[in-house]
Amino acid sequence: MRKLSWSLRAGSVPTNVCVPIRAVVTLFATAIVASILLLFTTACSRPSSEVANQPKHAISNAEGLAKIEHIVFIIKENRSFDTYFGTFPGADGVTMGRTSKGEVVPLNPTPDGLAFDLGHRWGDAVKAIDGGKMDGFDLVTNGNVDGALLPYTQMRESDIPNYFAYARNFVLADHMFSSLTGPSFPNHLYAVAAQSGGAISNPHPKEVWGCDADPDETVDVMDAKGEISQEQPCFDFPTLADRLEAANVSWKYYAPTRGQEGYAWSALDAIRHIRNSSLWTSKVVPDAQFVEDARNGRLPAVSWLVTGFASEHPPDSTCKGENWTVEQLNAVMEGPDWASTAVFITWDDFGGFYDHVPPPTVDKFGLGPRVPLLIISPYARKGKVSHTQYEFSSFLSLVEKRFFLAPLTERDQKANDMVDSFDFTQQPLPPLVLHPHSCPHFTRTWWHLTHWNAHPTPLDKTQSTPSHAPS
């Protein structure tokens, strides 16, 4: 073969280049084909775990939400995560706590029936959190009565066996935070509206909340500048109930009626356009009706459920409250709607009890200290302890995603929607029908007998405020 050589100087191209150009073109085309084959081979040989990556999984979960036709939000009262589930295996819990004096003390057993309530107002929560140190729980009202550090106490599995059973068989969330650094009234509003209208306290000085309150009943409201004013506890901002109503999605709010214990926690009583409309009589119904509706397949698409005597609000019995919860869940699990239901059980605020995890700051209102959350559904990830950050607005976010509703505030727009606690591709979990257990007696009486010289500050259950002090 004749040797080909030339110089690639500007303007100098030899006449015998036709042969090498064909060779170069052929070589170039071969390289392109080889590259395509290599890319194809690489893509086809990717591990199945890499192909089934997170985006696909997330899409699958979003589509799977259509399997949930009934969403229930049960809100109990006044317990921190550590005081209920601090001993649960695999959860972010502790059995010791730090006081304002720097002492590390054990979390002793919590009496079932408490002798008195603990302070859990805005100011109490701020003291307890102490800038993230989580060492000021002995400074809340009644936090140290006659040397009894009631905030630094804890339930064991033997005290709340059915709650532990739900956690083992469904999902326990250990980074669920109350929405606001404070008490019940504003946190219940977050559970329906992803805001509290600026309210940071319970209404005072009386026991009637919401739009039923007398003209002299007020609530502390904090504005954008952090200034606090006194306003009546009757607001007019949009709620998730309004979104559901406009979209023709069924809903009910199950709560004690006026004059019954627990009526204060009927949050929609504080929403003027619902309290003073036909929705109040048609959609806000007695809490006792929930069991009947669940057993007979009459659950709406979305429901809230609060109660009174079994709310677990100190000084009431945890055991009796747990037995009531079991009754509600048994009705769901034995009814025809179990296969398409998701139930969320949480507690509205920390109740003055110790928790060791500093709450994240998302705005000037919160978040508040951790509270327990149980997620119960045939599609809940069995035995999962979720470490994802949730708050009450997360419930709204999930409902909005399920029913294609617009968010109400920046809170529910940004809140994690709890979808990661479900697996809609799994074999649906069977019902877990449990039995109530016998409750201890005389724990409150025993405390008074052993602390006969103690003088705790009287707190009204609906106030959590000293009877002689402003909120």
Coordinates of C-alpha atoms in Angstrom, one line a residue:
M1 CA 0.0 0.0 0.0
R2 CA 1.2 3.4 -0.9
K3 CA 2.2 5.5 2.1
L4 CA 0.1 8.7 2.5
S5 CA 1.5 11.7 4.1
W6 CA 0.7 15.4 4.0
S7 CA 1.0 18.6 6.0
L8 CA -2.1 20.2 7.4
R9 CA -1.0 23.7 6.8
A10 CA -3.5 26.4 5.9
G11 CA -4.5 26.1 2.3
S12 CA -2.5 23.0 1.8
V13 CA -4.6 19.9 1.2
P14 CA -3.2 17.1 -1.0
T15 CA -5.2 15.7 -3.8
N16 CA -4.9 12.1 -2.5
V17 CA -7.0 12.6 0.7
C18 CA -10.1 10.8 -0.5
V19 CA -9.0 7.4 0.7
P20 CA -8.2 8.5 4.3
I21 CA -11.3 10.6 4.6
R22 CA -13.5 7.6 3.8
A23 CA -11.5 5.7 6.5
V24 CA -12.0 8.5 9.0
V25 CA -15.7 8.7 8.3
T26 CA -16.0 5.0 8.7
L27 CA -14.1 5.0 12.0
F28 CA -16.1 8.0 13.3
A29 CA -19.4 6.3 12.4
T30 CA -18.3 3.1 14.1
A31 CA -17.4 5.1 17.3
I32 CA -20.9 6.6 17.4
V33 CA -22.6 3.3 17.1
A34 CA -20.3 1.8 19.7
S35 CA -21.1 4.7 22.1
I36 CA -24.9 4.2 21.6
L37 CA -24.6 0.5 22.3
L38 CA -22.5 1.2 25.4
L39 CA -25.1 3.6 26.8
F40 CA -27.9 1.2 26.0
T41 CA -26.1 -1.7 27.6
T42 CA -25.3 0.4 30.7
A43 CA -28.9 1.5 31.2
C44 CA -30.2 -2.0 30.7
S45 CA -27.7 -3.4 33.2
R46 CA -28.5 -1.0 36.1
P47 CA -29.5 -2.7 39.3
S48 CA -33.2 -3.0 39.9
S49 CA -32.9 -1.1 43.1
E50 CA -31.4 1.8 41.2
V51 CA -34.1 1.7 38.5
A52 CA -36.8 1.7 41.2
N53 CA -35.5 4.9 42.7
Q54 CA -37.1 7.5 44.9
P55 CA -39.0 9.6 42.3
K56 CA -40.8 6.5 41.1
H57 CA -41.6 5.4 44.6
A58 CA -42.9 8.9 45.5
I59 CA -45.2 8.9 42.5
S60 CA -46.5 5.4 43.4
N61 CA -47.3 6.7 46.9
A62 CA -49.1 9.8 45.6
E63 CA -51.2 7.6 43.3
G64 CA -51.8 5.1 46.1
L65 CA -53.5 7.8 48.2
A66 CA -56.6 7.1 46.1
K67 CA -56.9 3.9 48.1
I68 CA -57.6 6.0 51.2
E69 CA -61.3 7.0 51.2
H70 CA -61.6 7.9 54.9
I71 CA -59.1 10.0 56.9
V72 CA -59.6 10.3 60.7
F73 CA -57.8 12.7 62.9
I74 CA -58.1 11.9 66.6
I75 CA -56.8 14.6 68.9
K76 CA -56.1 13.8 72.6
E77 CA -54.7 16.1 75.2
N78 CA -51.5 17.2 76.8
R79 CA -48.7 14.6 76.6
S80 CA -45.2 14.9 75.3
F81 CA -43.5 12.2 73.3
D82 CA -41.0 11.2 76.0
T83 CA -43.7 10.9 78.6
Y84 CA -45.5 8.3 76.6
F85 CA -43.0 6.7 74.2
G86 CA -39.6 7.6 75.6
T87 CA -39.0 3.8 76.2
F88 CA -40.2 2.6 72.9
P89 CA -37.5 0.5 71.0
G90 CA -36.0 2.3 68.1
A91 CA -37.6 5.7 68.9
D92 CA -35.8 8.9 69.7
G93 CA -36.7 8.7 73.4
V94 CA -34.9 9.1 76.7
T95 CA -35.4 8.0 80.3
M96 CA -33.5 10.8 82.0
G97 CA -34.1 14.6 81.8
R98 CA -32.2 17.8 82.7
T99 CA -33.6 20.4 85.1
S100 CA -33.0 24.1 85.3
K101 CA -30.3 23.5 88.0
G102 CA -28.3 21.3 85.6
E103 CA -29.3 18.1 87.4
V104 CA -29.9 15.0 85.4
V105 CA -32.9 13.1 86.9
P106 CA -34.6 9.9 86.0
L107 CA -38.1 10.0 84.4
N108 CA -40.0 8.2 87.2
P109 CA -43.3 6.5 86.5
T110 CA -46.2 8.8 85.8
P111 CA -49.3 8.2 88.0
D112 CA -52.3 7.2 85.9
G113 CA -54.6 9.7 87.6
L114 CA -52.6 12.9 88.4
A115 CA -53.1 15.0 91.5
F116 CA -52.9 18.2 89.6
D117 CA -52.3 19.8 86.1
L118 CA -49.1 21.2 84.9
G119 CA -48.6 24.6 83.3
H120 CA -48.3 24.5 79.5
R121 CA -49.1 28.1 78.5
W122 CA -47.0 30.0 76.0
G123 CA -44.8 31.2 78.8
D124 CA -44.5 27.8 80.3
A125 CA -43.4 26.3 77.0
V126 CA -40.8 29.0 76.5
K127 CA -39.3 28.4 79.9
A128 CA -39.3 24.6 79.3
I129 CA -37.6 24.9 75.9
D130 CA -35.1 27.4 77.2
G131 CA -33.7 28.3 73.9
G132 CA -33.3 24.7 72.8
K133 CA -31.6 23.5 76.0
M134 CA -34.8 21.6 77.0
D135 CA -34.0 22.0 80.7
G136 CA -36.7 24.2 82.2
F137 CA -39.6 21.9 82.7
D138 CA -39.3 22.2 86.5
L139 CA -40.0 25.9 86.0
V140 CA -43.5 25.5 84.5
T141 CA -46.4 26.0 86.9
N142 CA -46.5 23.1 89.3
G143 CA -43.3 21.8 87.8
N144 CA -41.8 21.2 91.3
V145 CA -44.4 20.7 94.0
D146 CA -43.0 19.6 97.3
G147 CA -40.0 18.1 95.5
A148 CA -42.2 16.1 93.2
L149 CA -41.0 16.8 89.6
L150 CA -44.1 15.7 87.9
P151 CA -42.9 16.9 84.4
Y152 CA -40.0 14.5 84.7
T153 CA -42.2 11.3 84.7
Q154 CA -42.9 8.7 82.1
M155 CA -45.3 6.0 81.2
R156 CA -44.1 2.4 80.6
E157 CA -45.5 -0.2 78.2
S158 CA -47.3 -1.8 81.1
D159 CA -49.2 1.5 81.6
I160 CA -50.2 2.0 78.0
P161 CA -50.0 -1.5 76.5
N162 CA -52.5 -0.8 73.7
Y163 CA -50.7 2.3 72.5
F164 CA -47.5 0.3 72.3
A165 CA -49.3 -2.4 70.4
Y166 CA -50.5 0.1 67.8
A167 CA -47.0 1.5 67.5
R168 CA -45.5 -2.0 67.0
N169 CA -48.1 -3.0 64.3
F170 CA -48.4 0.3 62.5
V171 CA -46.4 3.6 62.5
L172 CA -45.1 5.6 65.4
A173 CA -43.8 9.1 64.6
D174 CA -41.1 10.4 66.9
H175 CA -40.6 13.8 65.3
M176 CA -44.2 15.0 65.5
F177 CA -44.3 18.5 67.0
S178 CA -47.2 20.6 68.2
S179 CA -47.7 23.5 65.8
L180 CA -47.5 26.3 68.3
T181 CA -45.4 26.9 71.4
G182 CA -48.4 26.9 73.7
P183 CA -51.6 25.3 74.9
S184 CA -54.7 23.7 73.5
F185 CA -56.9 26.4 71.9
P186 CA -54.4 27.6 69.3
N187 CA -53.1 24.2 68.5
H188 CA -56.6 22.9 67.8
L189 CA -57.0 25.7 65.4
Y190 CA -53.9 24.7 63.5
A191 CA -55.4 21.2 63.2
V192 CA -58.3 22.7 61.2
A193 CA -56.7 25.7 59.5
A194 CA -52.9 25.6 59.6
Q195 CA -53.0 28.8 61.7
S196 CA -54.5 30.1 64.9
G197 CA -55.3 33.7 63.8
G198 CA -52.4 34.8 65.9
A199 CA -53.8 33.3 69.1
I200 CA -51.2 32.0 71.5
S201 CA -53.2 31.3 74.6
N202 CA -56.4 29.7 75.8
P203 CA -59.4 32.1 76.2
H204 CA -59.7 33.5 79.7
P205 CA -60.9 34.1 82.3
K206 CA -63.9 31.7 81.9
E207 CA -64.3 28.2 80.6
V208 CA -66.3 29.0 77.4
W209 CA -64.2 29.2 74.3
G210 CA -64.8 30.3 70.7
C211 CA -67.8 32.2 69.4
D212 CA -69.9 31.1 72.4
A213 CA -67.7 33.1 74.7
D214 CA -69.0 36.1 76.7
P215 CA -68.0 39.6 75.6
D216 CA -65.4 39.8 78.4
E217 CA -63.7 36.5 77.3
T218 CA -60.5 37.2 75.4
V219 CA -57.5 35.4 74.0
D220 CA -53.9 36.7 73.6
V221 CA -53.1 37.4 70.0
M222 CA -49.6 38.1 68.7
D223 CA -49.2 40.2 65.6
A224 CA -46.4 40.3 63.0
K225 CA -44.3 42.6 65.2
G226 CA -44.6 40.2 68.2
E227 CA -46.9 42.6 70.0
I228 CA -49.7 41.0 72.0
S229 CA -53.3 42.2 72.2
Q230 CA -56.5 40.9 73.7
E231 CA -59.2 39.8 71.3
Q232 CA -62.4 37.8 71.4
P233 CA -61.8 34.1 70.6
C234 CA -64.0 34.1 67.5
F235 CA -62.2 34.2 64.2
D236 CA -63.1 34.2 60.5
F237 CA -60.2 32.7 58.5
P238 CA -60.6 29.8 56.1
T239 CA -60.3 26.2 57.3
L240 CA -59.9 22.8 55.7
A241 CA -63.6 22.2 56.3
D242 CA -64.3 25.1 54.0
R243 CA -62.0 23.6 51.3
L244 CA -63.7 20.3 51.6
E245 CA -67.2 21.8 51.5
A246 CA -66.4 23.8 48.4
A247 CA -65.0 20.6 46.7
N248 CA -68.1 18.6 47.7
V249 CA -65.9 16.2 49.8
S250 CA -67.8 14.9 52.9
W251 CA -66.6 15.8 56.4
K252 CA -67.6 15.8 60.0
Y253 CA -66.2 17.2 63.2
Y254 CA -67.0 14.9 66.2
A255 CA -66.9 16.7 69.5
P256 CA -68.7 17.0 72.8
T257 CA -71.7 19.3 72.7
R258 CA -72.1 22.6 74.7
G259 CA -72.2 21.9 78.4
Q260 CA -70.2 18.7 78.1
E261 CA -66.7 18.2 79.2
G262 CA -64.4 18.7 76.2
Y263 CA -66.6 21.2 74.4
A264 CA -63.8 23.7 74.7
W265 CA -61.8 21.6 72.2
S266 CA -64.4 21.8 69.5
A267 CA -62.2 24.0 67.3
L268 CA -64.8 25.0 64.7
D269 CA -66.7 26.8 67.5
A270 CA -64.1 29.5 67.1
I271 CA -64.8 29.9 63.4
R272 CA -67.6 32.5 63.0
H273 CA -68.8 31.5 59.5
I274 CA -69.1 27.9 60.6
R275 CA -70.4 28.4 64.1
N276 CA -73.2 30.7 62.8
S277 CA -74.2 28.7 59.8
S278 CA -76.0 25.5 59.0
L279 CA -72.7 23.6 58.9
W280 CA -72.6 23.8 62.7
T281 CA -75.7 21.7 63.1
S282 CA -75.2 19.4 60.1
K283 CA -71.4 18.7 60.2
V284 CA -70.4 19.3 63.8
V285 CA -71.8 16.3 65.6
P286 CA -71.5 14.6 69.1
D287 CA -68.3 12.6 69.7
A288 CA -70.4 9.6 70.8
Q289 CA -71.7 9.3 67.2
F290 CA -68.3 8.3 65.8
V291 CA -68.5 4.6 66.9
E292 CA -71.9 4.2 65.4
D293 CA -70.8 5.8 62.1
A294 CA -67.7 3.7 62.0
R295 CA -69.4 0.4 62.7
N296 CA -72.1 1.2 60.1
G297 CA -70.0 2.4 57.2
R298 CA -71.0 6.0 57.5
L299 CA -67.6 7.6 58.0
P300 CA -67.2 10.8 55.9
A301 CA -64.1 11.3 53.7
V302 CA -62.5 13.5 56.4
S303 CA -63.2 13.6 60.1
W304 CA -61.9 15.1 63.3
L305 CA -62.6 13.5 66.7
V306 CA -62.1 15.1 70.1
T307 CA -63.6 14.0 73.4
G308 CA -63.9 15.1 77.1
F309 CA -63.6 12.7 80.0
A310 CA -61.3 10.4 78.0
S311 CA -59.1 13.1 76.6
E312 CA -56.1 12.2 78.9
H313 CA -55.8 15.8 79.9
P314 CA -54.2 15.9 83.4
P315 CA -55.4 15.2 86.0
D316 CA -57.6 12.6 84.1
S317 CA -56.7 9.0 83.8
T318 CA -54.5 7.9 80.9
C319 CA -55.8 4.3 81.2
K320 CA -59.4 5.4 80.7
G321 CA -58.4 7.6 77.8
E322 CA -56.5 4.7 76.1
N323 CA -59.5 2.4 76.6
W324 CA -61.7 5.0 74.9
T325 CA -59.3 5.2 72.0
V326 CA -59.3 1.4 71.6
E327 CA -63.1 1.5 71.5
Q328 CA -63.0 4.1 68.6
L329 CA -60.4 2.1 66.7
N330 CA -62.2 -1.2 67.2
A331 CA -65.3 0.4 65.6
V332 CA -63.2 1.4 62.6
M333 CA -61.5 -2.0 62.3
E334 CA -64.6 -4.0 62.7
G335 CA -66.6 -1.8 60.4
P336 CA -66.8 -1.9 56.6
D337 CA -64.5 1.0 56.0
W338 CA -61.3 -0.3 57.5
A339 CA -59.8 -1.3 54.1
S340 CA -59.9 2.3 52.9
T341 CA -59.2 4.2 56.1
A342 CA -56.2 6.0 57.7
V343 CA -56.4 7.1 61.3
F344 CA -54.0 9.6 62.9
I345 CA -53.9 9.8 66.7
T346 CA -52.0 12.6 68.3
W347 CA -52.0 14.9 71.4
D348 CA -52.5 18.6 71.1
D349 CA -49.6 19.9 73.2
F350 CA -46.9 18.8 75.6
G351 CA -48.9 19.4 78.7
G352 CA -45.9 20.6 80.7
F353 CA -44.2 17.1 80.5
Y354 CA -40.6 16.7 79.7
D355 CA -39.2 16.1 76.2
H356 CA -35.6 16.2 75.1
V357 CA -35.8 17.2 71.4
P358 CA -35.6 20.9 70.7
P359 CA -38.5 22.0 68.5
P360 CA -37.5 23.5 65.1
T361 CA -38.3 27.1 64.5
V362 CA -40.4 27.6 61.4
D363 CA -42.0 31.0 62.3
K364 CA -42.6 33.1 65.4
F365 CA -45.4 30.8 66.6
G366 CA -43.6 27.5 66.6
L367 CA -43.0 24.7 66.4
G368 CA -43.8 23.6 69.9
P369 CA -42.5 20.6 71.9
R370 CA -42.9 17.0 70.5
V371 CA -46.2 15.1 70.9
P372 CA -46.9 11.5 70.1
L373 CA -48.4 10.4 66.7
L374 CA -49.7 7.0 65.8
I375 CA -50.6 6.4 62.1
I376 CA -53.0 3.4 61.7
S377 CA -54.1 2.1 58.4
P378 CA -53.9 -1.1 56.2
Y379 CA -51.3 0.7 54.3
A380 CA -49.2 2.0 57.2
R381 CA -45.6 0.7 57.2
K382 CA -45.8 -2.1 59.8
G383 CA -43.5 -1.4 62.7
K384 CA -42.0 1.7 61.3
V385 CA -40.7 4.5 63.5
S386 CA -40.9 7.6 61.4
H387 CA -38.2 10.2 62.0
T388 CA -39.7 12.7 59.5
Q389 CA -40.7 16.1 60.9
Y390 CA -44.4 16.5 61.2
E391 CA -46.8 19.0 62.8
F392 CA -50.6 19.4 62.8
S393 CA -50.5 21.1 59.4
S394 CA -49.1 17.8 58.0
F395 CA -52.5 16.3 58.4
L396 CA -54.0 19.1 56.3
S397 CA -51.3 18.7 53.7
L398 CA -52.1 15.0 53.4
V399 CA -55.8 15.7 53.0
E400 CA -55.1 18.4 50.4
K401 CA -52.9 16.1 48.4
R402 CA -55.5 13.3 48.5
F403 CA -58.4 15.5 47.4
F404 CA -56.5 18.0 45.2
L405 CA -57.2 21.0 47.4
A406 CA -55.2 24.2 47.6
P407 CA -53.2 24.8 50.8
L408 CA -54.5 27.3 53.3
T409 CA -51.3 28.9 54.6
E410 CA -47.6 28.6 54.2
R411 CA -47.6 26.1 57.0
D412 CA -49.6 23.4 55.2
Q413 CA -47.9 24.2 52.0
K414 CA -44.5 23.4 53.4
A415 CA -45.4 20.7 55.9
N416 CA -44.3 17.1 55.3
D417 CA -47.5 15.3 54.3
M418 CA -46.9 12.0 56.0
V419 CA -47.1 10.0 52.8
D420 CA -43.7 8.5 53.6
S421 CA -45.3 6.5 56.4
F422 CA -47.4 4.5 54.0
D423 CA -46.7 1.8 51.5
F424 CA -49.6 1.5 49.1
T425 CA -47.9 -1.5 47.3
Q426 CA -47.8 -3.7 50.4
Q427 CA -50.3 -6.4 51.3
P428 CA -52.9 -4.5 53.4
L429 CA -52.5 -5.0 57.1
P430 CA -55.3 -6.8 58.9
P431 CA -57.3 -5.1 61.7
L432 CA -55.8 -5.2 65.2
V433 CA -58.8 -5.5 67.5
L434 CA -57.7 -4.9 71.1
H435 CA -59.3 -5.2 74.5
P436 CA -59.5 -2.5 77.1
H437 CA -57.4 -3.2 80.2
S438 CA -58.2 -2.6 83.9
C439 CA -57.2 0.8 85.3
P440 CA -55.4 1.5 88.6
H441 CA -57.3 3.1 91.4
F442 CA -56.5 5.7 94.0
T443 CA -53.3 7.0 92.4
R444 CA -54.4 10.5 93.0
T445 CA -55.5 9.9 96.5
W446 CA -52.2 8.1 97.2
W447 CA -50.2 11.1 96.0
H448 CA -52.1 13.5 98.3
L449 CA -51.6 11.1 101.3
T450 CA -47.9 11.0 100.6
H451 CA -47.6 14.7 99.9
W452 CA -50.1 16.0 102.5
N453 CA -48.3 19.3 103.0
A454 CA -48.0 20.1 99.2
H455 CA -49.9 23.0 97.7
P456 CA -50.0 22.9 93.9
T457 CA -51.4 25.9 92.1
P458 CA -55.1 25.2 91.0
L459 CA -55.4 25.1 87.2
D460 CA -58.7 24.7 85.4
K461 CA -58.5 22.0 82.8
T462 CA -59.8 24.3 80.1
Q463 CA -57.5 27.1 81.2
S464 CA -54.2 25.6 82.2
T465 CA -53.8 29.1 83.8
P466 CA -53.6 29.9 87.5
S467 CA -57.0 31.0 88.8
H468 CA -55.4 34.2 90.1
A469 CA -53.2 35.1 87.2
P470 CA -53.7 36.3 83.6
S471 CA -53.0 34.0 80.7

